[in-house]
Short mmCIF file of C-alpha atoms in Angstrom, two decimals:
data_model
loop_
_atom_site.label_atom_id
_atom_site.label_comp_id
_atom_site.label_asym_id
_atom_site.label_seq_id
_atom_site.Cartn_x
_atom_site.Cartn_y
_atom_site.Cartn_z
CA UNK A 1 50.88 20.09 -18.52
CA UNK A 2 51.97 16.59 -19.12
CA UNK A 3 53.11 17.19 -22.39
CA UNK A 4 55.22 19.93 -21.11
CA UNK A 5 56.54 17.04 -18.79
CA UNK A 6 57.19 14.66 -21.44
CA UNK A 7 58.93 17.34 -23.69
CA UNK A 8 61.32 17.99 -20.24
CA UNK A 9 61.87 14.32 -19.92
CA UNK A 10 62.80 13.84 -23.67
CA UNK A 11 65.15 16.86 -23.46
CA UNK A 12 66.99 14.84 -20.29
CA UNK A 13 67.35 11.83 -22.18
CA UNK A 14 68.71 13.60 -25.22
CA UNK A 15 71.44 15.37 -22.13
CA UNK A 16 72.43 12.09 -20.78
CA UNK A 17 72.15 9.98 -24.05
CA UNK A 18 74.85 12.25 -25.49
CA UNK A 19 76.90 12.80 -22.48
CA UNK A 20 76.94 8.66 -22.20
CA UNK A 21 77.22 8.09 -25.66
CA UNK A 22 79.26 11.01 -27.66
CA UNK A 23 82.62 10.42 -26.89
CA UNK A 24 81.95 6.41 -26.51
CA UNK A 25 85.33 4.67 -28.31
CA UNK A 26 84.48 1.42 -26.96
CA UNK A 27 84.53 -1.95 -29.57
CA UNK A 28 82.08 -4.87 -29.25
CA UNK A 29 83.97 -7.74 -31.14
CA UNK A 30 81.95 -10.61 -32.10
CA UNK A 31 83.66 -14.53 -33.17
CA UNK A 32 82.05 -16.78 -35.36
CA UNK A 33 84.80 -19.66 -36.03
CA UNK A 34 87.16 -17.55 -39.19
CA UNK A 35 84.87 -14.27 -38.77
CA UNK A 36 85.50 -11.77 -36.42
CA UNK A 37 82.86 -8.81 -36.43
CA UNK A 38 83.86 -5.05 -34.89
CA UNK A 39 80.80 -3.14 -33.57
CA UNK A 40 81.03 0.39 -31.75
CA UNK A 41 79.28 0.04 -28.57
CA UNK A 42 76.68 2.06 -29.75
CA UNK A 43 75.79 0.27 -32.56
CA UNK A 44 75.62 -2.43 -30.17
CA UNK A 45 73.11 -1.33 -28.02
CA UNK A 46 70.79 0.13 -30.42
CA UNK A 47 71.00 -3.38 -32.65
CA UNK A 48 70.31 -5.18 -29.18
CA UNK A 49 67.42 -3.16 -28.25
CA UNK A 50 66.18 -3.74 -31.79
CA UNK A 51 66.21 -7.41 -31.19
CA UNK A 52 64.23 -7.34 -28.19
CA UNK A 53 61.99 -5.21 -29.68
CA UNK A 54 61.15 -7.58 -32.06
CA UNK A 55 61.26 -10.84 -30.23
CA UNK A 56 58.76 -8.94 -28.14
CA UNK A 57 56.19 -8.17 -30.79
CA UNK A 58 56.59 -11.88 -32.31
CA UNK A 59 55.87 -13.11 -28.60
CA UNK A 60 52.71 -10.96 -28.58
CA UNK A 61 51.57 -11.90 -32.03
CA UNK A 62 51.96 -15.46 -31.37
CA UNK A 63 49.88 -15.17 -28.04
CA UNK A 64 47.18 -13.22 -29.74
CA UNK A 65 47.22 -15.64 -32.17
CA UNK A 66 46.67 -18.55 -29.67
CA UNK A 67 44.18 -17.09 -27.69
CA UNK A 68 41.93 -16.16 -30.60
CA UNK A 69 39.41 -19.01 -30.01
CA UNK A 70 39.51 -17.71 -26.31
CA UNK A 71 38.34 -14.26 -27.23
CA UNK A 72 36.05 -15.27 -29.60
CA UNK A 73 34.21 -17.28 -27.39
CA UNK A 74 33.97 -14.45 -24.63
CA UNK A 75 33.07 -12.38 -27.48
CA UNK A 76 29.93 -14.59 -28.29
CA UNK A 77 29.23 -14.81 -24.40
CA UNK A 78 29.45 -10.92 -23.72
CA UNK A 79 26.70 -10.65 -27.19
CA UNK A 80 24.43 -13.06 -25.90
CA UNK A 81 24.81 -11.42 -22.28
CA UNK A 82 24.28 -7.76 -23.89
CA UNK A 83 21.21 -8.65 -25.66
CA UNK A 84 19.75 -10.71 -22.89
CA UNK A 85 20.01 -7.31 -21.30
CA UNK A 86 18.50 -5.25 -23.74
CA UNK A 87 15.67 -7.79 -24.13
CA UNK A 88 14.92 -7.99 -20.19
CA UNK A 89 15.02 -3.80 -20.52
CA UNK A 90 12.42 -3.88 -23.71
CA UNK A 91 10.20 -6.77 -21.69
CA UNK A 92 10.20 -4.09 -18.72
CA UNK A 93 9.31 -1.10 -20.98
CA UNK A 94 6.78 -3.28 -23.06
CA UNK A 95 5.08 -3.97 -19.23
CA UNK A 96 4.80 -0.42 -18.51
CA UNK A 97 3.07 0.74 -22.17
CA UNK A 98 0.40 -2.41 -20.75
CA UNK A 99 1.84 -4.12 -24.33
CA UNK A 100 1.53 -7.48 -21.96
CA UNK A 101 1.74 -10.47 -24.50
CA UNK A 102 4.88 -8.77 -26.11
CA UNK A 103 6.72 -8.20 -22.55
CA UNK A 104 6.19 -11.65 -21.67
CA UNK A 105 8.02 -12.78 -24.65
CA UNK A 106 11.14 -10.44 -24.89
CA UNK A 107 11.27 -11.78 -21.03
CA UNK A 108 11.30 -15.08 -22.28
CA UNK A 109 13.72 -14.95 -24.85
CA UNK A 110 15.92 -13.18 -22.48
CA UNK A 111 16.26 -15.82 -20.37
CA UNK A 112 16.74 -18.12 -23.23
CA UNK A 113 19.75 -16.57 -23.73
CA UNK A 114 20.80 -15.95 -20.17
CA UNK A 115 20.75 -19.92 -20.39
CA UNK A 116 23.24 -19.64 -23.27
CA UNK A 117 25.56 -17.40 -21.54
CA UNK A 118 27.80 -18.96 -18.89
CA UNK A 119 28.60 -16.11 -16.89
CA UNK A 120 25.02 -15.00 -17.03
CA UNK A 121 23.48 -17.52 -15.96
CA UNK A 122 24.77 -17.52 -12.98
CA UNK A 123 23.08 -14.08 -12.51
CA UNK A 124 20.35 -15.12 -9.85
CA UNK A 125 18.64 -11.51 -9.76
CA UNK A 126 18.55 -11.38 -13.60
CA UNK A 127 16.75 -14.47 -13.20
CA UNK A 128 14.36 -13.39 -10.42
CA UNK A 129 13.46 -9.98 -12.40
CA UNK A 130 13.47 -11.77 -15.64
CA UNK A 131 10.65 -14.15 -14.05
CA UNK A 132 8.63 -11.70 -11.95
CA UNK A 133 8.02 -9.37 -15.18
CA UNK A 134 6.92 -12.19 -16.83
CA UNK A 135 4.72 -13.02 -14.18
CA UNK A 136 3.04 -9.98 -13.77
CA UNK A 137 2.12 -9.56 -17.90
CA UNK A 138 0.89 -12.81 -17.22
CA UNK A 139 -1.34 -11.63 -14.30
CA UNK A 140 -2.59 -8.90 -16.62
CA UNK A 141 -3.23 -11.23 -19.24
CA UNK A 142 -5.61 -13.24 -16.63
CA UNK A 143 -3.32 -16.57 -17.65
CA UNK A 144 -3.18 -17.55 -13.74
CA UNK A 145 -1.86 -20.95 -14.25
CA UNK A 146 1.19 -19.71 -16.15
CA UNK A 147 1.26 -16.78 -13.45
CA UNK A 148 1.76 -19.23 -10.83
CA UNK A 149 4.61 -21.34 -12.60
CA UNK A 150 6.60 -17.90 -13.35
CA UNK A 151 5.94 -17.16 -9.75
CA UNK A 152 7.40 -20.55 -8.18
CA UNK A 153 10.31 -20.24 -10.39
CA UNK A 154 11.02 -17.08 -9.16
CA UNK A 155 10.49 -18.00 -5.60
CA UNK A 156 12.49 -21.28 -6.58
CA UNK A 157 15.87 -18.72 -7.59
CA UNK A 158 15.84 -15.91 -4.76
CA UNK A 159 17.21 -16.54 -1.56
CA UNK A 160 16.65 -14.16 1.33
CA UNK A 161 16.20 -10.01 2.02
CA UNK A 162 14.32 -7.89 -0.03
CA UNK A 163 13.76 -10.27 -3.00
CA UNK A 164 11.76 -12.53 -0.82
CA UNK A 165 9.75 -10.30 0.99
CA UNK A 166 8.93 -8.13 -2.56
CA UNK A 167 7.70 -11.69 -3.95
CA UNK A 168 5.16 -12.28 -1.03
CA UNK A 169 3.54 -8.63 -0.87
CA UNK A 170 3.41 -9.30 -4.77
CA UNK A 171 1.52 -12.33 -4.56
CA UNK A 172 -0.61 -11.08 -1.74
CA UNK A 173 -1.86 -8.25 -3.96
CA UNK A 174 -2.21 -10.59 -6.82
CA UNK A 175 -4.75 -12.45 -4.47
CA UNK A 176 -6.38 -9.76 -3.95
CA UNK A 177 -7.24 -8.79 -7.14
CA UNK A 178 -7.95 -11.97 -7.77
CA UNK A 179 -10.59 -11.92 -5.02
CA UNK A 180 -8.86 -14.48 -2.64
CA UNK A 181 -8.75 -12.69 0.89
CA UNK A 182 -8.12 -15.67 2.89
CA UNK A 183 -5.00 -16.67 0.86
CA UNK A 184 -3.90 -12.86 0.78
CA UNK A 185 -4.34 -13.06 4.84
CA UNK A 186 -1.94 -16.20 4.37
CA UNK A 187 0.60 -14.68 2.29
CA UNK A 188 0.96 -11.47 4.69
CA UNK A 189 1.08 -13.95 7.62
CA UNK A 190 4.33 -14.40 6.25
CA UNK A 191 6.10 -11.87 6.07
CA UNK A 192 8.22 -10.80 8.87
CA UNK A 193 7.16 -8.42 11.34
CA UNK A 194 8.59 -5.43 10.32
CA UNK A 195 7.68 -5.84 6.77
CA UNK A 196 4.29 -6.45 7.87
CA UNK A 197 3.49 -2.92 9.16
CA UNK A 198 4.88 -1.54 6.40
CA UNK A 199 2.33 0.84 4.21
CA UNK A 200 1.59 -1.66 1.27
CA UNK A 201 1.18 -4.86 3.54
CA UNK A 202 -1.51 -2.71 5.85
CA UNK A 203 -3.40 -1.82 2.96
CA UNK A 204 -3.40 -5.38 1.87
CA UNK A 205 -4.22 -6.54 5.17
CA UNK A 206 -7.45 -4.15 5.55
CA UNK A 207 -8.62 -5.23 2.08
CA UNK A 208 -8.73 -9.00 2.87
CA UNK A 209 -10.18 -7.98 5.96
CA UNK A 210 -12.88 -5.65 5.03
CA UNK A 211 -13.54 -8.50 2.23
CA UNK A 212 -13.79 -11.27 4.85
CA UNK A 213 -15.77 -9.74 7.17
CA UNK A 214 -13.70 -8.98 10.03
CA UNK A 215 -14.28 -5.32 10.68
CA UNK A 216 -12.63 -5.04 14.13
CA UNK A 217 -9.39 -6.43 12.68
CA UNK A 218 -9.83 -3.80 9.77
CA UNK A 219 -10.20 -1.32 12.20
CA UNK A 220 -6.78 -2.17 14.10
CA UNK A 221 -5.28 -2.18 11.17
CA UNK A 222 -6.95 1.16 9.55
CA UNK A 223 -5.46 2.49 12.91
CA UNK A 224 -1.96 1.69 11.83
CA UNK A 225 -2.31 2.85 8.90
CA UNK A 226 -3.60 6.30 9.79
CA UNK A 227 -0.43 6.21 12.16
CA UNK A 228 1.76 5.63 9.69
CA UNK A 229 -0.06 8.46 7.67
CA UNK A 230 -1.14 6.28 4.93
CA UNK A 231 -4.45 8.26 4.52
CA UNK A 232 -5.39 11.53 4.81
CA UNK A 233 -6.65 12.90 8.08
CA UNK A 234 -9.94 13.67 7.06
CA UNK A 235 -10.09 9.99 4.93
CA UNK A 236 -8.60 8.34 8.02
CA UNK A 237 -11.25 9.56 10.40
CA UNK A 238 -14.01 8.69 7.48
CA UNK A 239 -12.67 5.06 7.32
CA UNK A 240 -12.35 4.67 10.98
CA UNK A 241 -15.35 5.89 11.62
CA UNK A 242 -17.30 2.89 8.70
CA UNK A 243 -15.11 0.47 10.19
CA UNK A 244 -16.27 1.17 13.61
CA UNK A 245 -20.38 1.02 12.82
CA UNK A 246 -19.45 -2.06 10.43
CA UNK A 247 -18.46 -4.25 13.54
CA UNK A 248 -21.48 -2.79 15.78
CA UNK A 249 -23.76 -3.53 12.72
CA UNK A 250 -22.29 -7.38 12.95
CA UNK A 251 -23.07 -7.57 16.68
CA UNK A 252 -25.86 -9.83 17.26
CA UNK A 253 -26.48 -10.48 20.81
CA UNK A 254 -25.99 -7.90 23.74
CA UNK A 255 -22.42 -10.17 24.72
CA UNK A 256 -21.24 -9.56 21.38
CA UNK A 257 -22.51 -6.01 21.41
CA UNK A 258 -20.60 -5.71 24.38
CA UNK A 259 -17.44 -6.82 22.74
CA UNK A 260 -17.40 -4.76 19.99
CA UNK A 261 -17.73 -1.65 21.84
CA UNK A 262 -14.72 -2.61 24.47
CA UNK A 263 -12.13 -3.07 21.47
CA UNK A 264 -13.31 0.65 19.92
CA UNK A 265 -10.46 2.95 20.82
CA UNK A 266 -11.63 5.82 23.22
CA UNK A 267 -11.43 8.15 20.31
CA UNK A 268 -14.03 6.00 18.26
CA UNK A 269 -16.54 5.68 21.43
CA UNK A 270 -16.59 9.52 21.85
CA UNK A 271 -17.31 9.70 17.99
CA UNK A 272 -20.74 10.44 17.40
CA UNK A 273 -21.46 8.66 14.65
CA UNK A 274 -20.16 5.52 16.06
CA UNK A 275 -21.50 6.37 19.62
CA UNK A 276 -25.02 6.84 17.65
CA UNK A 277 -24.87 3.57 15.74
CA UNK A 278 -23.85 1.51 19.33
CA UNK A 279 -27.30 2.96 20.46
CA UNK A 280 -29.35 2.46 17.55
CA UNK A 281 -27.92 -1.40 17.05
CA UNK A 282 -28.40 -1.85 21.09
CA UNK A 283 -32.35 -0.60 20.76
CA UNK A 284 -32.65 -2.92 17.45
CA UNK A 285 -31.55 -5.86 19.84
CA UNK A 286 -34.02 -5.16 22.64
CA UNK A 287 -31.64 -2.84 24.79
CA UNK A 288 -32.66 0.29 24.21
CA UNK A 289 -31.55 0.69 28.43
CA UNK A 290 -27.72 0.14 27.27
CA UNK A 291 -28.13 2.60 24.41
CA UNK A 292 -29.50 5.60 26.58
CA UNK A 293 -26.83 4.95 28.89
CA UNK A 294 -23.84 5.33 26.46
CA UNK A 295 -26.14 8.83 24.84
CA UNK A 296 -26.11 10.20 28.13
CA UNK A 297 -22.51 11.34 28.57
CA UNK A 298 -22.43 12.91 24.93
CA UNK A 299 -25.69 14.36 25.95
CA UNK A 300 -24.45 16.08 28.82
CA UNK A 301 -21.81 17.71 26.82
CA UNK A 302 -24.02 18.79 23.35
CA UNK A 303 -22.61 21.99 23.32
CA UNK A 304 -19.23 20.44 22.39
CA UNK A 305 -20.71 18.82 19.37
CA UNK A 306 -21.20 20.13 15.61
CA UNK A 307 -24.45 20.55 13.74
CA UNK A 308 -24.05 16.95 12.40
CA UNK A 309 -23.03 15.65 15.56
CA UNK A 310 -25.91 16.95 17.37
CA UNK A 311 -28.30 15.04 14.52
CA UNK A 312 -27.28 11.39 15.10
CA UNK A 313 -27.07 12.01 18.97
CA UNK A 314 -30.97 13.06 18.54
CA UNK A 315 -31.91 10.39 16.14
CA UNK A 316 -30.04 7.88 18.35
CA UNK A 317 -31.83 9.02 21.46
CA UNK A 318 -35.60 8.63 19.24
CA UNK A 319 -34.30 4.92 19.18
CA UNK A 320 -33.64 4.29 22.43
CA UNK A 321 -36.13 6.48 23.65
CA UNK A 322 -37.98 3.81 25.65
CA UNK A 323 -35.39 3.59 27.87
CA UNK A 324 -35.57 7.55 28.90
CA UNK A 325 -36.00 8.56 32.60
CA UNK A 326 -36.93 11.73 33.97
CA UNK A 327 -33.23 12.44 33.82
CA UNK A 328 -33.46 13.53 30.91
CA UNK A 329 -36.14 16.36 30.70
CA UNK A 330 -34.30 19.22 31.82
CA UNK A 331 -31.52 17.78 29.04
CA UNK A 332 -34.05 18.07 26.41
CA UNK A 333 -34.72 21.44 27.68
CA UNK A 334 -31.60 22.86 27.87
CA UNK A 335 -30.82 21.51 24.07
CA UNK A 336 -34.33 23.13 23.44
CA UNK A 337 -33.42 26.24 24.52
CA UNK A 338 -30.48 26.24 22.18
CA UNK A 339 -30.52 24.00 18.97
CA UNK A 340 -34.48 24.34 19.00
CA UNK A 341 -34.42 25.33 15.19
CA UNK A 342 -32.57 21.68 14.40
CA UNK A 343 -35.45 19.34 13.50
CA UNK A 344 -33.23 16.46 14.75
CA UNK A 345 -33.17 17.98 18.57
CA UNK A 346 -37.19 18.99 17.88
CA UNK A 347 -37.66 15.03 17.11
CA UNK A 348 -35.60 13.89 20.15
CA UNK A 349 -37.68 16.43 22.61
CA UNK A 350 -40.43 15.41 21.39
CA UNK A 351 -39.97 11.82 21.53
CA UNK A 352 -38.69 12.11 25.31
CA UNK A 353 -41.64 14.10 26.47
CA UNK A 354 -44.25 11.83 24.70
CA UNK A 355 -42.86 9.03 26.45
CA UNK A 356 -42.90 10.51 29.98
CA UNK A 357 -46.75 11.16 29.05
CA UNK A 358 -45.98 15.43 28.90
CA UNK A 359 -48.26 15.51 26.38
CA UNK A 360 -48.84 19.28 26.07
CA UNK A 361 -44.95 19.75 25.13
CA UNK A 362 -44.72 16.45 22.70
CA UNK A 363 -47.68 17.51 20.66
CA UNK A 364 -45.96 20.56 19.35
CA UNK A 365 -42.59 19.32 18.87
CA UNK A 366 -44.07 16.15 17.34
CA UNK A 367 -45.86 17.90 14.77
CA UNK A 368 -43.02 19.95 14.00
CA UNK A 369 -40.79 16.77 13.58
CA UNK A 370 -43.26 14.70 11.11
CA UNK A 371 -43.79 18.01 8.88
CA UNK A 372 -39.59 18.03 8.63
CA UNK A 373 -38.54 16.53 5.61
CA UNK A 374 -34.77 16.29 5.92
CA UNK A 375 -35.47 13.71 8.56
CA UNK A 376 -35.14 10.05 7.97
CA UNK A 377 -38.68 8.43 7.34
CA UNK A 378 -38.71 5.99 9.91
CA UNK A 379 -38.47 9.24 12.66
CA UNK A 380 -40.88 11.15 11.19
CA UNK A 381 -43.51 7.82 10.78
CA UNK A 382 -42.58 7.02 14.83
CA UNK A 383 -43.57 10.72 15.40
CA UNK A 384 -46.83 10.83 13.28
CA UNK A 385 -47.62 7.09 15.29
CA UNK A 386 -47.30 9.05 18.53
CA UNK A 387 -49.49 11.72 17.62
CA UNK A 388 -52.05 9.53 16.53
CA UNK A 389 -51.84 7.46 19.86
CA UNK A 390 -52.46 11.23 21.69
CA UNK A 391 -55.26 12.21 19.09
CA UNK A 392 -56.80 8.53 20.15
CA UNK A 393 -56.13 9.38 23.69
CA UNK A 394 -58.25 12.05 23.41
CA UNK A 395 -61.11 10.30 21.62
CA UNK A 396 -60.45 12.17 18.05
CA UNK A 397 -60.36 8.93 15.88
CA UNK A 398 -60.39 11.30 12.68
CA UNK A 399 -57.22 13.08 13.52
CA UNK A 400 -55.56 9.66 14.94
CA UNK A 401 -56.54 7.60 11.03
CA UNK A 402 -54.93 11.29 9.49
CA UNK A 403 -51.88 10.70 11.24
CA UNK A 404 -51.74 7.02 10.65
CA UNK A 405 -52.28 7.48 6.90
CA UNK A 406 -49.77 10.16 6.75
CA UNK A 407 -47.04 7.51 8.82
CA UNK A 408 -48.09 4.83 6.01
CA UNK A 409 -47.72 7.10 3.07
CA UNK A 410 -43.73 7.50 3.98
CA UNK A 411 -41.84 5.04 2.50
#
């Protein structure tokens, strides 16, 4: 189509050139002192447009000419700029096939010639990326010291936004690899609050918590991170769940017991498993009173809970069974009558009526527990101790020394 234009416009100028200039009789006389010179206008023109032609193309030679050095030197710059490029692009690839020592020196002569190049070297991100890809081949090569240095400098170029805050979650995993939770917790302590709750700095954040010893703070932050859907819901509930028994494990007074179990979430205290390990820790510590009492709503609700469930409510309750009032016989019943097949519920029974002196019921149930060998040892040795205190009791040393050598045979 435009060369269907151009043939149309070429076919005008031919129209008006010859309309203009076909019949033209006009005379262009030129003087020189003696000399006279006749041109036909046409002539004229064309001659005229000849000479401006060429004055033109001497003008542009002449400032091609002169600005030869010019180009020449942009020439070398945009070279030096291009291969600083394709050297910062190899360093990168060279980092990703884990070829370390090689990445950190295509990085390095990239920015060797970045100083070289004036326009480039102005290029404050080229920089930043130039020193951050040398800094993490360096963090694979273990060479800290130089780590560090590559680091500052790149701190030393950025400014604010993204680049800053992708610096400090870099470092902060960096210490934690390198085992340093309490400068990781620094690190993260500075990033701004939005960036802190982002994925990567809550994973960080439980790490160096976990590795410091601060469950409950892991467990806030496991929280966000299960809200932010960072984990899986069955891998979320796991982790709460360790997190939760971690901090009662590190309780170790009845104030500090008390503590822990106020900053659970509601969720976590109705969790058996936690709700379980509260009781066992509070019976470990001499308050086996506090444990029964937080057993006793879950117990009045068993049916709600699964197989598993039901087996650390039991064993829980065998811990804090000296706390057990009569309260709780027609609970031990009622679970009797239905989960009397689970040797964990057997135990628990058992347990609870030996200790409200019903010996007629424990014996059986007792018996039944220390034969049950998917039961922790330290139930079934407590149940074989209590049948030997019966069989004692009733003046039948034999049968008490069976059941005590049985309870010291378990490991």
């Amino acid at each position: 189509m435009r060369s269907v234009i151009w043939l149309i416009l070429l076919f005008v100028a031919a129209v008006v050139a010859a309309s203009a200039f076909g019949q033209n009789d006009a005379l262009v006389s030129l003087f020189y002192g003696h000399w006279r010179l006749d041109l036909s206008l046409n002539l004229f023109l064309l001659v005229l447009l000849g000479v401006v032609m060429v004055l033109f193309a001497t003008l542009q030679a002449a400032q091609s000419l002169l600005s030869l050095p010019v180009r020449a030197r942009e020439w070398r710059e945009l070279k030096r700029e291009r291969a600083a490029q394709a050297l910062l692009r190899e360093g990168f690839g060279e980092f990703l096939a884990a070829r370390y020592a090689r990445a950190q020196r295509a990085v390095q002569k990239a920015l060797d010639l970045q100083a070289e190049a004036r326009e480039l070297a102005q290029d404050r991100n080229f920089t930043v990326q130039a020193r951050l890809i040398a800094a993490s081949a360096l963090h694979r090569l273990q060479d800290k010291i130089a780590r560090d240095e590559q680091l500052a400098l790149a701190q030393a170029c950025q400014g604010s936004g993204s680049t800053s805050e992708g610096i400090l979650l870099l470092s902060a995993q960096w210490a934690m690899e390198d085992r340093d939770a309490g400068r990781c917790m620094a690190l993260l302590s500075e990033l701004p609050p939005g960036v802190a709750r982002r994925t990567q700095a809550l994973r960080l954040k439980l790490q160096a918590a976990r590795q410091l010893g601060r469950p409950l703070e892991a467990l806030q932050t496991a929280r966000l991170l299960a809200k932010h859907q960072g984990f899986s819901v069955g891998a979320a509930q796991s982790l709460l769940r360790s997190l939760a028994i971690d901090a009662l494990e590190q309780a170790l007074d009845e104030s500090q017991l008390g503590r822990v179990w106020q900053g659970l979430d509601e969720a976590d205290r109705r969790d058996p498993w936690v709700l379980a390990a509260a009781a066992r820790r509070a019976a470990s510590l001499g308050l086996p009173e506090q444990g029964q009492a937080w057993l006793w709503p879950a117990w009045e609700q068993l049916q709600r809970q699964d197989g598993e469930g039901r087996e650390q409510l039991a064993l829980a309750l065998v811990a804090c069974v000296d706390a057990v009032d009569t309260r709780w016989l027609p609970v031990m019943e009622q679970a009797l009558s239905r989960y009397g097949r689970e040797p964990a519920i057997v135990a628990a029974a058992g347990a609870v009526f030996a200790h409200r002196q019903l010996w007629g019921k424990a014996r059986r149930l007792l018996e039944q527990a220390a034969s049950a060998e998917g039961l922790p040892s330290r139930v079934r040795r407590q149940a074989l101790r209590v049948l030997a205190r019966i069989a004692r009791q009733e003046d039948d040393e034999a049968q008490a020394g069976h059941f005590d050598q049985r309870a010291a045979a378990l490991d």
